[in-house]
Amino acid sequence: MAETPTIHDIEARPEHAGQRVDRFLADAIGSLSRSRVKSLMETGWASRDGLPLTEPAEAVRPGSRYQLKVPPPIPARPEAQEIPLEILFEDRHLIVVNKPAGLVVHPAPGNADGTLVNALLAHAGEELSGIGGEARPGIVHRLDKDTSGVMVVAKTERAHHVLSEAFATRDLSREYLALCWGLPAPAEGDIEGAIGRHPTDRKRMAVVTKGGKHALTHYRTERAFGTGAALLRLKLATGRTHQIRVHLAHINHPVVGDPVYLRRIPAAASSLPKATRDALLAFPRQALHAATLGFRHPVTGEALAFSAKLPEDMQMLLDGIVV
């Protein structure tokens, strides 16, 4: 059971006016460094007068009430937990799973347990323990919590090294399926744009002109639903945080259900019948699925390829679309 965070509730007085808020909070709390406070702020653990506060350099406002939540420390070694897994392949070197939406990959603040790592430790036991590091044993790549699909996990240090290198150099094949708003034109193409932290919202990524990392996404329209929505197949030439979600939002075709990058009702929604529009707007997560993964076995060199069908919620959503 995850512990609850420690909450610090502090009211700013006139003498605090103009101070950086991260330094003000660190001084007021006493037990946290300014860098730790800054990190907590940037990851969503702070508020001012009940509103999210993510900018550490903001000037303190006298009379305002500031709150900082400090999550409990994450154990260096995650515990094994019996959580069902859909295993697509396993040998003594690796495991390939179909991760369901809603499952966090590894323990992190706010998700100390109940993760894929906890489930894998229960399944593989000591085979997995410590591979690639105690906190994230076996993990060579990630999917967002609410993205489903194929993942590979290493069971030996050799496999971890070789697979990590394959992901770093893109010496593998991966395809995603995404339901997006609107109909991209052309029906097939590339989205290119450097990705970095959003300039004003540190919890989001964005296509940026300075300081980002090169990112390239190829897409192909699999199925069009009039001009209101489309099912896309996507391949990543790079592997940036939230890359597909950021790139599709950047070209004004955000992923249906995306809680971070879908900021308003898309104009394309007006072209759909009300029942379809309402169903798409009500979908509770990003409609994004890692459909295929192909790579060479890290020990034998054999070419391996795996696929996972669309999860039931996405399939039902697609089946119910009327245009």
PDB file of C-alpha atoms in Angstrom:
ATOM      1  CA  MET A   1       0.000   0.000   0.000  1.00  0.00           C
ATOM      2  CA  ALA A   2       1.422   3.379  -1.032  1.00  0.00           C
ATOM      3  CA  GLU A   3       2.039   5.858   1.799  1.00  0.00           C
ATOM      4  CA  THR A   4       0.456   9.296   1.715  1.00  0.00           C
ATOM      5  CA  PRO A   5       2.644  12.351   1.033  1.00  0.00           C
ATOM      6  CA  THR A   6       3.708  14.800   3.734  1.00  0.00           C
ATOM      7  CA  ILE A   7       1.919  18.148   3.284  1.00  0.00           C
ATOM      8  CA  HIS A   8       3.516  21.498   4.125  1.00  0.00           C
ATOM      9  CA  ASP A   9       1.058  24.418   4.289  1.00  0.00           C
ATOM     10  CA  ILE A  10       2.686  27.862   4.511  1.00  0.00           C
ATOM     11  CA  GLU A  11       1.293  31.412   4.365  1.00  0.00           C
ATOM     12  CA  ALA A  12       3.520  34.110   2.871  1.00  0.00           C
ATOM     13  CA  ARG A  13       3.992  37.275   4.941  1.00  0.00           C
ATOM     14  CA  PRO A  14       4.872  40.777   3.693  1.00  0.00           C
ATOM     15  CA  GLU A  15       8.598  40.278   4.344  1.00  0.00           C
ATOM     16  CA  HIS A  16       8.627  37.370   1.861  1.00  0.00           C
ATOM     17  CA  ALA A  17       7.532  39.533  -1.075  1.00  0.00           C
ATOM     18  CA  GLY A  18       9.675  39.160  -4.161  1.00  0.00           C
ATOM     19  CA  GLN A  19      11.578  36.039  -3.054  1.00  0.00           C
ATOM     20  CA  ARG A  20      11.803  33.071  -5.401  1.00  0.00           C
ATOM     21  CA  VAL A  21       9.053  30.735  -4.319  1.00  0.00           C
ATOM     22  CA  ASP A  22      11.305  27.634  -4.339  1.00  0.00           C
ATOM     23  CA  ARG A  23      13.772  29.321  -1.960  1.00  0.00           C
ATOM     24  CA  PHE A  24      10.927  30.634   0.203  1.00  0.00           C
ATOM     25  CA  LEU A  25       9.465  27.131   0.569  1.00  0.00           C
ATOM     26  CA  ALA A  26      12.848  25.525   1.210  1.00  0.00           C
ATOM     27  CA  ASP A  27      13.640  28.076   3.949  1.00  0.00           C
ATOM     28  CA  ALA A  28      10.189  27.735   5.505  1.00  0.00           C
ATOM     29  CA  ILE A  29      10.255  23.932   5.569  1.00  0.00           C
ATOM     30  CA  GLY A  30      13.886  23.673   6.646  1.00  0.00           C
ATOM     31  CA  SER A  31      14.411  20.000   5.827  1.00  0.00           C
ATOM     32  CA  LEU A  32      14.399  20.239   2.014  1.00  0.00           C
ATOM     33  CA  SER A  33      17.002  21.736  -0.315  1.00  0.00           C
ATOM     34  CA  ARG A  34      15.962  24.350  -2.864  1.00  0.00           C
ATOM     35  CA  SER A  35      16.770  21.933  -5.700  1.00  0.00           C
ATOM     36  CA  ARG A  36      14.490  19.304  -4.139  1.00  0.00           C
ATOM     37  CA  VAL A  37      11.676  21.854  -3.795  1.00  0.00           C
ATOM     38  CA  LYS A  38      12.226  22.951  -7.411  1.00  0.00           C
ATOM     39  CA  SER A  39      11.991  19.356  -8.618  1.00  0.00           C
ATOM     40  CA  LEU A  40       8.789  18.762  -6.667  1.00  0.00           C
ATOM     41  CA  MET A  41       7.265  21.945  -8.073  1.00  0.00           C
ATOM     42  CA  GLU A  42       8.113  21.044 -11.657  1.00  0.00           C
ATOM     43  CA  THR A  43       6.481  17.638 -11.268  1.00  0.00           C
ATOM     44  CA  GLY A  44       3.205  18.966  -9.919  1.00  0.00           C
ATOM     45  CA  TRP A  45       3.465  18.731  -6.134  1.00  0.00           C
ATOM     46  CA  ALA A  46       2.995  22.437  -5.312  1.00  0.00           C
ATOM     47  CA  SER A  47       0.087  24.874  -5.302  1.00  0.00           C
ATOM     48  CA  ARG A  48      -0.641  28.512  -4.518  1.00  0.00           C
ATOM     49  CA  ASP A  49      -4.083  29.308  -3.114  1.00  0.00           C
ATOM     50  CA  GLY A  50      -5.256  25.920  -4.384  1.00  0.00           C
ATOM     51  CA  LEU A  51      -3.988  26.418  -7.943  1.00  0.00           C
ATOM     52  CA  PRO A  52      -1.123  24.409  -9.479  1.00  0.00           C
ATOM     53  CA  LEU A  53       2.279  26.070  -9.105  1.00  0.00           C
ATOM     54  CA  THR A  54       5.049  24.762 -11.376  1.00  0.00           C
ATOM     55  CA  GLU A  55       7.361  27.777 -11.862  1.00  0.00           C
ATOM     56  CA  PRO A  56      10.112  27.777  -9.184  1.00  0.00           C
ATOM     57  CA  ALA A  57      11.309  31.296 -10.036  1.00  0.00           C
ATOM     58  CA  GLU A  58       7.914  32.941  -9.500  1.00  0.00           C
ATOM     59  CA  ALA A  59       7.959  35.751  -6.968  1.00  0.00           C
ATOM     60  CA  VAL A  60       6.251  35.103  -3.632  1.00  0.00           C
ATOM     61  CA  ARG A  61       2.896  36.855  -3.163  1.00  0.00           C
ATOM     62  CA  PRO A  62       2.302  38.031   0.416  1.00  0.00           C
ATOM     63  CA  GLY A  63      -0.974  36.738   1.837  1.00  0.00           C
ATOM     64  CA  SER A  64      -1.062  33.730  -0.448  1.00  0.00           C
ATOM     65  CA  ARG A  65      -1.105  30.235   1.006  1.00  0.00           C
ATOM     66  CA  TYR A  66       1.422  27.833  -0.469  1.00  0.00           C
ATOM     67  CA  GLN A  67       1.224  24.075  -0.219  1.00  0.00           C
ATOM     68  CA  LEU A  68       3.975  21.578  -1.014  1.00  0.00           C
ATOM     69  CA  LYS A  69       3.385  17.846  -0.941  1.00  0.00           C
ATOM     70  CA  VAL A  70       6.414  15.619  -0.411  1.00  0.00           C
ATOM     71  CA  PRO A  71       5.894  12.045  -1.599  1.00  0.00           C
ATOM     72  CA  PRO A  72       7.304   9.244   0.556  1.00  0.00           C
ATOM     73  CA  PRO A  73      10.701   7.903  -0.518  1.00  0.00           C
ATOM     74  CA  ILE A  74      10.619   5.104  -3.050  1.00  0.00           C
ATOM     75  CA  PRO A  75      12.240   1.893  -1.790  1.00  0.00           C
ATOM     76  CA  ALA A  76      15.563   1.199  -3.515  1.00  0.00           C
ATOM     77  CA  ARG A  77      14.314  -2.300  -4.233  1.00  0.00           C
ATOM     78  CA  PRO A  78      10.663  -2.568  -5.336  1.00  0.00           C
ATOM     79  CA  GLU A  79       8.638  -5.368  -3.785  1.00  0.00           C
ATOM     80  CA  ALA A  80       7.179  -8.280  -5.736  1.00  0.00           C
ATOM     81  CA  GLN A  81       3.389  -8.036  -6.153  1.00  0.00           C
ATOM     82  CA  GLU A  82       1.055 -10.540  -7.758  1.00  0.00           C
ATOM     83  CA  ILE A  83      -0.411  -8.571 -10.660  1.00  0.00           C
ATOM     84  CA  PRO A  84      -1.707 -10.409 -13.765  1.00  0.00           C
ATOM     85  CA  LEU A  85       0.493 -10.138 -16.851  1.00  0.00           C
ATOM     86  CA  GLU A  86      -0.166 -10.983 -20.494  1.00  0.00           C
ATOM     87  CA  ILE A  87       3.129 -12.555 -21.548  1.00  0.00           C
ATOM     88  CA  LEU A  88       3.696 -12.783 -25.299  1.00  0.00           C
ATOM     89  CA  PHE A  89       7.121 -14.471 -25.104  1.00  0.00           C
ATOM     90  CA  GLU A  90       9.655 -15.467 -22.484  1.00  0.00           C
ATOM     91  CA  ASP A  91      12.994 -17.233 -22.336  1.00  0.00           C
ATOM     92  CA  ARG A  92      15.920 -17.071 -19.914  1.00  0.00           C
ATOM     93  CA  HIS A  93      17.074 -13.743 -21.380  1.00  0.00           C
ATOM     94  CA  LEU A  94      13.941 -11.620 -21.795  1.00  0.00           C
ATOM     95  CA  ILE A  95      10.186 -11.233 -21.387  1.00  0.00           C
ATOM     96  CA  VAL A  96       7.798  -9.614 -23.854  1.00  0.00           C
ATOM     97  CA  VAL A  97       4.493  -8.405 -22.392  1.00  0.00           C
ATOM     98  CA  ASN A  98       1.343  -6.678 -23.567  1.00  0.00           C
ATOM     99  CA  LYS A  99       1.067  -3.848 -21.038  1.00  0.00           C
ATOM    100  CA  PRO A 100      -2.510  -2.797 -20.274  1.00  0.00           C
ATOM    101  CA  ALA A 101      -3.538   0.840 -20.114  1.00  0.00           C
ATOM    102  CA  GLY A 102      -3.495   2.129 -16.547  1.00  0.00           C
ATOM    103  CA  LEU A 103      -0.374   0.223 -15.476  1.00  0.00           C
ATOM    104  CA  VAL A 104       2.670   2.336 -14.581  1.00  0.00           C
ATOM    105  CA  VAL A 105       5.948   0.815 -15.786  1.00  0.00           C
ATOM    106  CA  HIS A 106       8.126   1.383 -12.710  1.00  0.00           C
ATOM    107  CA  PRO A 107       7.803   2.932  -9.234  1.00  0.00           C
ATOM    108  CA  ALA A 108       7.954   6.729  -9.129  1.00  0.00           C
ATOM    109  CA  PRO A 109       6.564   9.497  -6.888  1.00  0.00           C
ATOM    110  CA  GLY A 110       2.809   9.027  -6.744  1.00  0.00           C
ATOM    111  CA  ASN A 111       3.071   5.393  -7.877  1.00  0.00           C
ATOM    112  CA  ALA A 112       5.261   3.660  -5.325  1.00  0.00           C
ATOM    113  CA  ASP A 113       3.878   0.199  -6.078  1.00  0.00           C
ATOM    114  CA  GLY A 114       1.355  -1.646  -8.233  1.00  0.00           C
ATOM    115  CA  THR A 115       3.607  -1.217 -11.274  1.00  0.00           C
ATOM    116  CA  LEU A 116       4.811  -3.450 -14.082  1.00  0.00           C
ATOM    117  CA  VAL A 117       8.128  -3.826 -12.253  1.00  0.00           C
ATOM    118  CA  ASN A 118       6.339  -5.096  -9.137  1.00  0.00           C
ATOM    119  CA  ALA A 119       4.438  -7.609 -11.275  1.00  0.00           C
ATOM    120  CA  LEU A 120       7.586  -8.742 -13.094  1.00  0.00           C
ATOM    121  CA  LEU A 121       9.436  -9.294  -9.821  1.00  0.00           C
ATOM    122  CA  ALA A 122       6.606 -11.554  -8.650  1.00  0.00           C
ATOM    123  CA  HIS A 123       6.705 -13.453 -11.944  1.00  0.00           C
ATOM    124  CA  ALA A 124      10.455 -13.757 -12.525  1.00  0.00           C
ATOM    125  CA  GLY A 125      11.756 -13.429  -8.977  1.00  0.00           C
ATOM    126  CA  GLU A 126      15.518 -13.408  -8.547  1.00  0.00           C
ATOM    127  CA  GLU A 127      16.063 -13.764 -12.306  1.00  0.00           C
ATOM    128  CA  LEU A 128      15.119 -10.108 -12.645  1.00  0.00           C
ATOM    129  CA  SER A 129      16.402  -8.656  -9.394  1.00  0.00           C
ATOM    130  CA  GLY A 130      18.883  -5.859  -9.954  1.00  0.00           C
ATOM    131  CA  ILE A 131      19.191  -6.226 -13.738  1.00  0.00           C
ATOM    132  CA  GLY A 132      20.004  -2.736 -15.009  1.00  0.00           C
ATOM    133  CA  GLY A 133      19.620  -1.203 -11.547  1.00  0.00           C
ATOM    134  CA  GLU A 134      17.672  -1.924  -8.359  1.00  0.00           C
ATOM    135  CA  ALA A 135      14.945   0.702  -8.850  1.00  0.00           C
ATOM    136  CA  ARG A 136      13.958  -0.279 -12.417  1.00  0.00           C
ATOM    137  CA  PRO A 137      15.091  -3.880 -12.828  1.00  0.00           C
ATOM    138  CA  GLY A 138      14.959  -5.124 -16.414  1.00  0.00           C
ATOM    139  CA  ILE A 139      13.419  -1.974 -17.867  1.00  0.00           C
ATOM    140  CA  VAL A 140      14.963  -0.896 -21.194  1.00  0.00           C
ATOM    141  CA  HIS A 141      12.120   1.281 -22.495  1.00  0.00           C
ATOM    142  CA  ARG A 142       8.795   2.639 -21.248  1.00  0.00           C
ATOM    143  CA  LEU A 143       5.234   3.274 -22.260  1.00  0.00           C
ATOM    144  CA  ASP A 144       3.135   5.981 -20.616  1.00  0.00           C
ATOM    145  CA  LYS A 145       0.771   4.777 -17.903  1.00  0.00           C
ATOM    146  CA  ASP A 146      -2.309   5.014 -20.123  1.00  0.00           C
ATOM    147  CA  THR A 147      -0.662   3.741 -23.312  1.00  0.00           C
ATOM    148  CA  SER A 148      -1.119   0.031 -23.916  1.00  0.00           C
ATOM    149  CA  GLY A 149       0.900  -2.427 -25.936  1.00  0.00           C
ATOM    150  CA  VAL A 150       4.074  -4.420 -26.516  1.00  0.00           C
ATOM    151  CA  MET A 151       7.090  -4.032 -24.213  1.00  0.00           C
ATOM    152  CA  VAL A 152      10.278  -6.053 -23.828  1.00  0.00           C
ATOM    153  CA  VAL A 153      12.033  -6.506 -20.476  1.00  0.00           C
ATOM    154  CA  ALA A 154      15.550  -7.885 -19.935  1.00  0.00           C
ATOM    155  CA  LYS A 155      16.245 -10.772 -17.549  1.00  0.00           C
ATOM    156  CA  THR A 156      20.056 -10.707 -17.768  1.00  0.00           C
ATOM    157  CA  GLU A 157      22.651  -7.946 -17.743  1.00  0.00           C
ATOM    158  CA  ARG A 158      23.785  -8.916 -21.247  1.00  0.00           C
ATOM    159  CA  ALA A 159      20.251  -8.707 -22.595  1.00  0.00           C
ATOM    160  CA  HIS A 160      19.730  -5.389 -20.822  1.00  0.00           C
ATOM    161  CA  HIS A 161      22.865  -3.907 -22.379  1.00  0.00           C
ATOM    162  CA  VAL A 162      22.143  -5.108 -25.918  1.00  0.00           C
ATOM    163  CA  LEU A 163      18.455  -4.157 -25.856  1.00  0.00           C
ATOM    164  CA  SER A 164      19.196  -0.732 -24.355  1.00  0.00           C
ATOM    165  CA  GLU A 165      21.669  -0.115 -27.159  1.00  0.00           C
ATOM    166  CA  ALA A 166      19.096  -1.204 -29.760  1.00  0.00           C
ATOM    167  CA  PHE A 167      16.575   1.309 -28.410  1.00  0.00           C
ATOM    168  CA  ALA A 168      19.223   4.035 -28.230  1.00  0.00           C
ATOM    169  CA  THR A 169      20.282   3.540 -31.862  1.00  0.00           C
ATOM    170  CA  ARG A 170      16.732   2.731 -33.114  1.00  0.00           C
ATOM    171  CA  ASP A 171      17.984  -0.663 -34.350  1.00  0.00           C
ATOM    172  CA  LEU A 172      14.485  -2.131 -34.075  1.00  0.00           C
ATOM    173  CA  SER A 173      10.990  -1.613 -35.446  1.00  0.00           C
ATOM    174  CA  ARG A 174       8.018  -0.241 -33.526  1.00  0.00           C
ATOM    175  CA  GLU A 175       4.573   0.750 -34.713  1.00  0.00           C
ATOM    176  CA  TYR A 176       1.792   2.463 -32.803  1.00  0.00           C
ATOM    177  CA  LEU A 177      -1.893   2.884 -33.505  1.00  0.00           C
ATOM    178  CA  ALA A 178      -3.540   6.145 -32.492  1.00  0.00           C
ATOM    179  CA  LEU A 179      -7.027   7.534 -32.924  1.00  0.00           C
ATOM    180  CA  CYS A 180      -6.659  11.239 -33.590  1.00  0.00           C
ATOM    181  CA  TRP A 181      -9.046  14.128 -34.101  1.00  0.00           C
ATOM    182  CA  GLY A 182      -9.480  15.281 -37.688  1.00  0.00           C
ATOM    183  CA  LEU A 183      -8.055  13.852 -40.900  1.00  0.00           C
ATOM    184  CA  PRO A 184      -4.363  14.600 -41.505  1.00  0.00           C
ATOM    185  CA  ALA A 185      -3.427  15.829 -44.969  1.00  0.00           C
ATOM    186  CA  PRO A 186      -1.621  14.294 -46.680  1.00  0.00           C
ATOM    187  CA  ALA A 187      -2.843  10.861 -45.625  1.00  0.00           C
ATOM    188  CA  GLU A 188       0.760   9.756 -45.101  1.00  0.00           C
ATOM    189  CA  GLY A 189       3.754  11.828 -44.137  1.00  0.00           C
ATOM    190  CA  ASP A 190       6.347  12.913 -41.597  1.00  0.00           C
ATOM    191  CA  ILE A 191       6.074  15.173 -38.577  1.00  0.00           C
ATOM    192  CA  GLU A 192       9.375  16.767 -37.644  1.00  0.00           C
ATOM    193  CA  GLY A 193      10.037  19.162 -34.810  1.00  0.00           C
ATOM    194  CA  ALA A 194      12.394  19.340 -31.831  1.00  0.00           C
ATOM    195  CA  ILE A 195      10.764  18.377 -28.535  1.00  0.00           C
ATOM    196  CA  GLY A 196      11.555  19.921 -25.153  1.00  0.00           C
ATOM    197  CA  ARG A 197       9.818  21.135 -22.003  1.00  0.00           C
ATOM    198  CA  HIS A 198       6.881  23.459 -22.592  1.00  0.00           C
ATOM    199  CA  PRO A 199       8.097  27.015 -21.890  1.00  0.00           C
ATOM    200  CA  THR A 200       5.345  27.800 -19.371  1.00  0.00           C
ATOM    201  CA  ASP A 201       3.976  24.402 -18.260  1.00  0.00           C
ATOM    202  CA  ARG A 202       6.797  22.191 -16.983  1.00  0.00           C
ATOM    203  CA  LYS A 203       4.532  19.126 -16.794  1.00  0.00           C
ATOM    204  CA  ARG A 204       4.099  19.123 -20.575  1.00  0.00           C
ATOM    205  CA  MET A 205       6.399  18.648 -23.530  1.00  0.00           C
ATOM    206  CA  ALA A 206       6.157  20.754 -26.695  1.00  0.00           C
ATOM    207  CA  VAL A 207       7.671  21.341 -30.120  1.00  0.00           C
ATOM    208  CA  VAL A 208      10.211  24.063 -29.373  1.00  0.00           C
ATOM    209  CA  THR A 209      12.563  26.265 -31.365  1.00  0.00           C
ATOM    210  CA  LYS A 210      15.360  26.295 -28.763  1.00  0.00           C
ATOM    211  CA  GLY A 211      16.786  23.670 -26.451  1.00  0.00           C
ATOM    212  CA  GLY A 212      14.789  20.681 -27.678  1.00  0.00           C
ATOM    213  CA  LYS A 213      15.902  17.344 -29.098  1.00  0.00           C
ATOM    214  CA  HIS A 214      15.366  16.395 -32.740  1.00  0.00           C
ATOM    215  CA  ALA A 215      12.232  14.286 -33.221  1.00  0.00           C
ATOM    216  CA  LEU A 216      10.742  12.640 -36.308  1.00  0.00           C
ATOM    217  CA  THR A 217       7.482  10.702 -36.553  1.00  0.00           C
ATOM    218  CA  HIS A 218       6.142   8.961 -39.659  1.00  0.00           C
ATOM    219  CA  TYR A 219       2.384   8.435 -39.916  1.00  0.00           C
ATOM    220  CA  ARG A 220       0.018   6.662 -42.284  1.00  0.00           C
ATOM    221  CA  THR A 221      -3.780   6.891 -42.203  1.00  0.00           C
ATOM    222  CA  GLU A 222      -5.252   3.424 -41.681  1.00  0.00           C
ATOM    223  CA  ARG A 223      -8.889   4.459 -41.566  1.00  0.00           C
ATOM    224  CA  ALA A 224     -10.691   7.758 -41.917  1.00  0.00           C
ATOM    225  CA  PHE A 225     -13.941   8.576 -40.136  1.00  0.00           C
ATOM    226  CA  GLY A 226     -15.125  11.314 -42.448  1.00  0.00           C
ATOM    227  CA  THR A 227     -13.069  14.389 -41.608  1.00  0.00           C
ATOM    228  CA  GLY A 228     -13.759  14.122 -37.878  1.00  0.00           C
ATOM    229  CA  ALA A 229     -11.262  11.466 -36.808  1.00  0.00           C
ATOM    230  CA  ALA A 230      -8.704   9.016 -38.152  1.00  0.00           C
ATOM    231  CA  LEU A 231      -6.922   5.858 -37.059  1.00  0.00           C
ATOM    232  CA  LEU A 232      -3.206   6.341 -37.707  1.00  0.00           C
ATOM    233  CA  ARG A 233      -0.291   3.916 -37.825  1.00  0.00           C
ATOM    234  CA  LEU A 234       2.884   5.616 -36.618  1.00  0.00           C
ATOM    235  CA  LYS A 235       6.592   4.805 -36.631  1.00  0.00           C
ATOM    236  CA  LEU A 236       9.160   6.626 -34.525  1.00  0.00           C
ATOM    237  CA  ALA A 237      12.516   7.591 -36.017  1.00  0.00           C
ATOM    238  CA  THR A 238      13.455   9.033 -32.608  1.00  0.00           C
ATOM    239  CA  GLY A 239      12.265   8.275 -29.086  1.00  0.00           C
ATOM    240  CA  ARG A 240      11.389  11.468 -27.234  1.00  0.00           C
ATOM    241  CA  THR A 241       9.100  11.817 -24.223  1.00  0.00           C
ATOM    242  CA  HIS A 242       5.435  11.853 -25.348  1.00  0.00           C
ATOM    243  CA  GLN A 243       6.666  12.127 -28.961  1.00  0.00           C
ATOM    244  CA  ILE A 244       3.553  10.890 -30.774  1.00  0.00           C
ATOM    245  CA  ARG A 245       1.206  12.843 -28.530  1.00  0.00           C
ATOM    246  CA  VAL A 246       3.227  16.063 -28.866  1.00  0.00           C
ATOM    247  CA  HIS A 247       3.694  15.784 -32.628  1.00  0.00           C
ATOM    248  CA  LEU A 248       0.041  15.041 -33.342  1.00  0.00           C
ATOM    249  CA  ALA A 249      -1.075  17.919 -31.129  1.00  0.00           C
ATOM    250  CA  HIS A 250       1.434  20.160 -32.911  1.00  0.00           C
ATOM    251  CA  ILE A 251      -0.223  19.530 -36.303  1.00  0.00           C
ATOM    252  CA  ASN A 252      -3.676  20.076 -34.742  1.00  0.00           C
ATOM    253  CA  HIS A 253      -4.632  16.392 -34.767  1.00  0.00           C
ATOM    254  CA  PRO A 254      -4.326  15.509 -31.052  1.00  0.00           C
ATOM    255  CA  VAL A 255      -4.859  11.971 -29.818  1.00  0.00           C
ATOM    256  CA  VAL A 256      -8.438  11.302 -28.724  1.00  0.00           C
ATOM    257  CA  GLY A 257      -8.710  11.283 -24.928  1.00  0.00           C
ATOM    258  CA  ASP A 258      -5.273  12.785 -24.299  1.00  0.00           C
ATOM    259  CA  PRO A 259      -5.510  14.410 -20.842  1.00  0.00           C
ATOM    260  CA  VAL A 260      -2.391  16.535 -21.347  1.00  0.00           C
ATOM    261  CA  TYR A 261      -2.211  17.628 -24.988  1.00  0.00           C
ATOM    262  CA  LEU A 262      -5.908  17.838 -25.900  1.00  0.00           C
ATOM    263  CA  ARG A 263      -6.565  21.327 -24.564  1.00  0.00           C
ATOM    264  CA  ARG A 264      -9.989  22.103 -26.055  1.00  0.00           C
ATOM    265  CA  ILE A 265     -12.734  20.511 -28.139  1.00  0.00           C
ATOM    266  CA  PRO A 266     -11.210  20.168 -31.629  1.00  0.00           C
ATOM    267  CA  ALA A 267     -12.939  21.930 -34.526  1.00  0.00           C
ATOM    268  CA  ALA A 268     -13.084  18.560 -36.334  1.00  0.00           C
ATOM    269  CA  ALA A 269     -15.529  17.308 -33.689  1.00  0.00           C
ATOM    270  CA  SER A 270     -18.293  19.429 -35.216  1.00  0.00           C
ATOM    271  CA  SER A 271     -18.305  17.255 -38.354  1.00  0.00           C
ATOM    272  CA  LEU A 272     -19.282  14.126 -36.403  1.00  0.00           C
ATOM    273  CA  PRO A 273     -22.753  13.034 -35.261  1.00  0.00           C
ATOM    274  CA  LYS A 274     -23.435  13.992 -31.658  1.00  0.00           C
ATOM    275  CA  ALA A 275     -23.330  10.413 -30.329  1.00  0.00           C
ATOM    276  CA  THR A 276     -19.937   9.787 -31.940  1.00  0.00           C
ATOM    277  CA  ARG A 277     -18.586  13.165 -30.837  1.00  0.00           C
ATOM    278  CA  ASP A 278     -19.716  12.563 -27.258  1.00  0.00           C
ATOM    279  CA  ALA A 279     -18.170   9.070 -27.185  1.00  0.00           C
ATOM    280  CA  LEU A 280     -14.806  10.365 -28.397  1.00  0.00           C
ATOM    281  CA  LEU A 281     -14.829  13.296 -25.982  1.00  0.00           C
ATOM    282  CA  ALA A 282     -15.685  10.973 -23.087  1.00  0.00           C
ATOM    283  CA  PHE A 283     -12.888   8.453 -23.778  1.00  0.00           C
ATOM    284  CA  PRO A 284     -10.965   8.462 -20.472  1.00  0.00           C
ATOM    285  CA  ARG A 285      -7.378   8.059 -21.704  1.00  0.00           C
ATOM    286  CA  GLN A 286      -5.190   8.718 -24.725  1.00  0.00           C
ATOM    287  CA  ALA A 287      -6.257   6.327 -27.516  1.00  0.00           C
ATOM    288  CA  LEU A 288      -2.700   5.166 -28.193  1.00  0.00           C
ATOM    289  CA  HIS A 289      -1.453   1.579 -28.479  1.00  0.00           C
ATOM    290  CA  ALA A 290       2.022   0.127 -29.098  1.00  0.00           C
ATOM    291  CA  ALA A 291       0.901  -2.404 -31.702  1.00  0.00           C
ATOM    292  CA  THR A 292       4.143  -4.062 -32.830  1.00  0.00           C
ATOM    293  CA  LEU A 293       7.744  -4.483 -31.714  1.00  0.00           C
ATOM    294  CA  GLY A 294      10.510  -6.173 -33.663  1.00  0.00           C
ATOM    295  CA  PHE A 295      14.158  -6.619 -32.639  1.00  0.00           C
ATOM    296  CA  ARG A 296      17.030  -9.089 -32.775  1.00  0.00           C
ATOM    297  CA  HIS A 297      17.375 -11.448 -29.838  1.00  0.00           C
ATOM    298  CA  PRO A 298      20.164 -10.000 -27.681  1.00  0.00           C
ATOM    299  CA  VAL A 299      21.933 -13.371 -27.379  1.00  0.00           C
ATOM    300  CA  THR A 300      21.013 -15.534 -30.372  1.00  0.00           C
ATOM    301  CA  GLY A 301      20.628 -12.725 -32.923  1.00  0.00           C
ATOM    302  CA  GLU A 302      17.337 -14.223 -34.121  1.00  0.00           C
ATOM    303  CA  ALA A 303      14.857 -11.735 -35.595  1.00  0.00           C
ATOM    304  CA  LEU A 304      11.825 -11.525 -33.305  1.00  0.00           C
ATOM    305  CA  ALA A 305       8.542  -9.757 -33.975  1.00  0.00           C
ATOM    306  CA  PHE A 306       5.554  -9.356 -31.673  1.00  0.00           C
ATOM    307  CA  SER A 307       2.156  -7.740 -31.971  1.00  0.00           C
ATOM    308  CA  ALA A 308      -0.734  -6.986 -29.650  1.00  0.00           C
ATOM    309  CA  LYS A 309      -4.271  -6.374 -30.815  1.00  0.00           C
ATOM    310  CA  LEU A 310      -6.081  -3.225 -29.818  1.00  0.00           C
ATOM    311  CA  PRO A 311      -7.318  -3.296 -26.219  1.00  0.00           C
ATOM    312  CA  GLU A 312     -11.026  -3.781 -25.750  1.00  0.00           C
ATOM    313  CA  ASP A 313     -11.786  -0.159 -24.853  1.00  0.00           C
ATOM    314  CA  MET A 314     -10.135   1.217 -27.996  1.00  0.00           C
ATOM    315  CA  GLN A 315     -11.698  -1.442 -30.204  1.00  0.00           C
ATOM    316  CA  MET A 316     -15.164  -0.733 -28.819  1.00  0.00           C
ATOM    317  CA  LEU A 317     -14.616   2.985 -29.377  1.00  0.00           C
ATOM    318  CA  LEU A 318     -13.659   2.391 -33.028  1.00  0.00           C
ATOM    319  CA  ASP A 319     -16.544  -0.028 -33.588  1.00  0.00           C
ATOM    320  CA  GLY A 320     -19.007   2.526 -32.272  1.00  0.00           C
ATOM    321  CA  ILE A 321     -17.947   5.409 -34.532  1.00  0.00           C
ATOM    322  CA  VAL A 322     -20.690   6.482 -36.912  1.00  0.00           C
ATOM    323  CA  VAL A 323     -20.068   9.183 -39.515  1.00  0.00           C
TER     324      VAL A 323
END
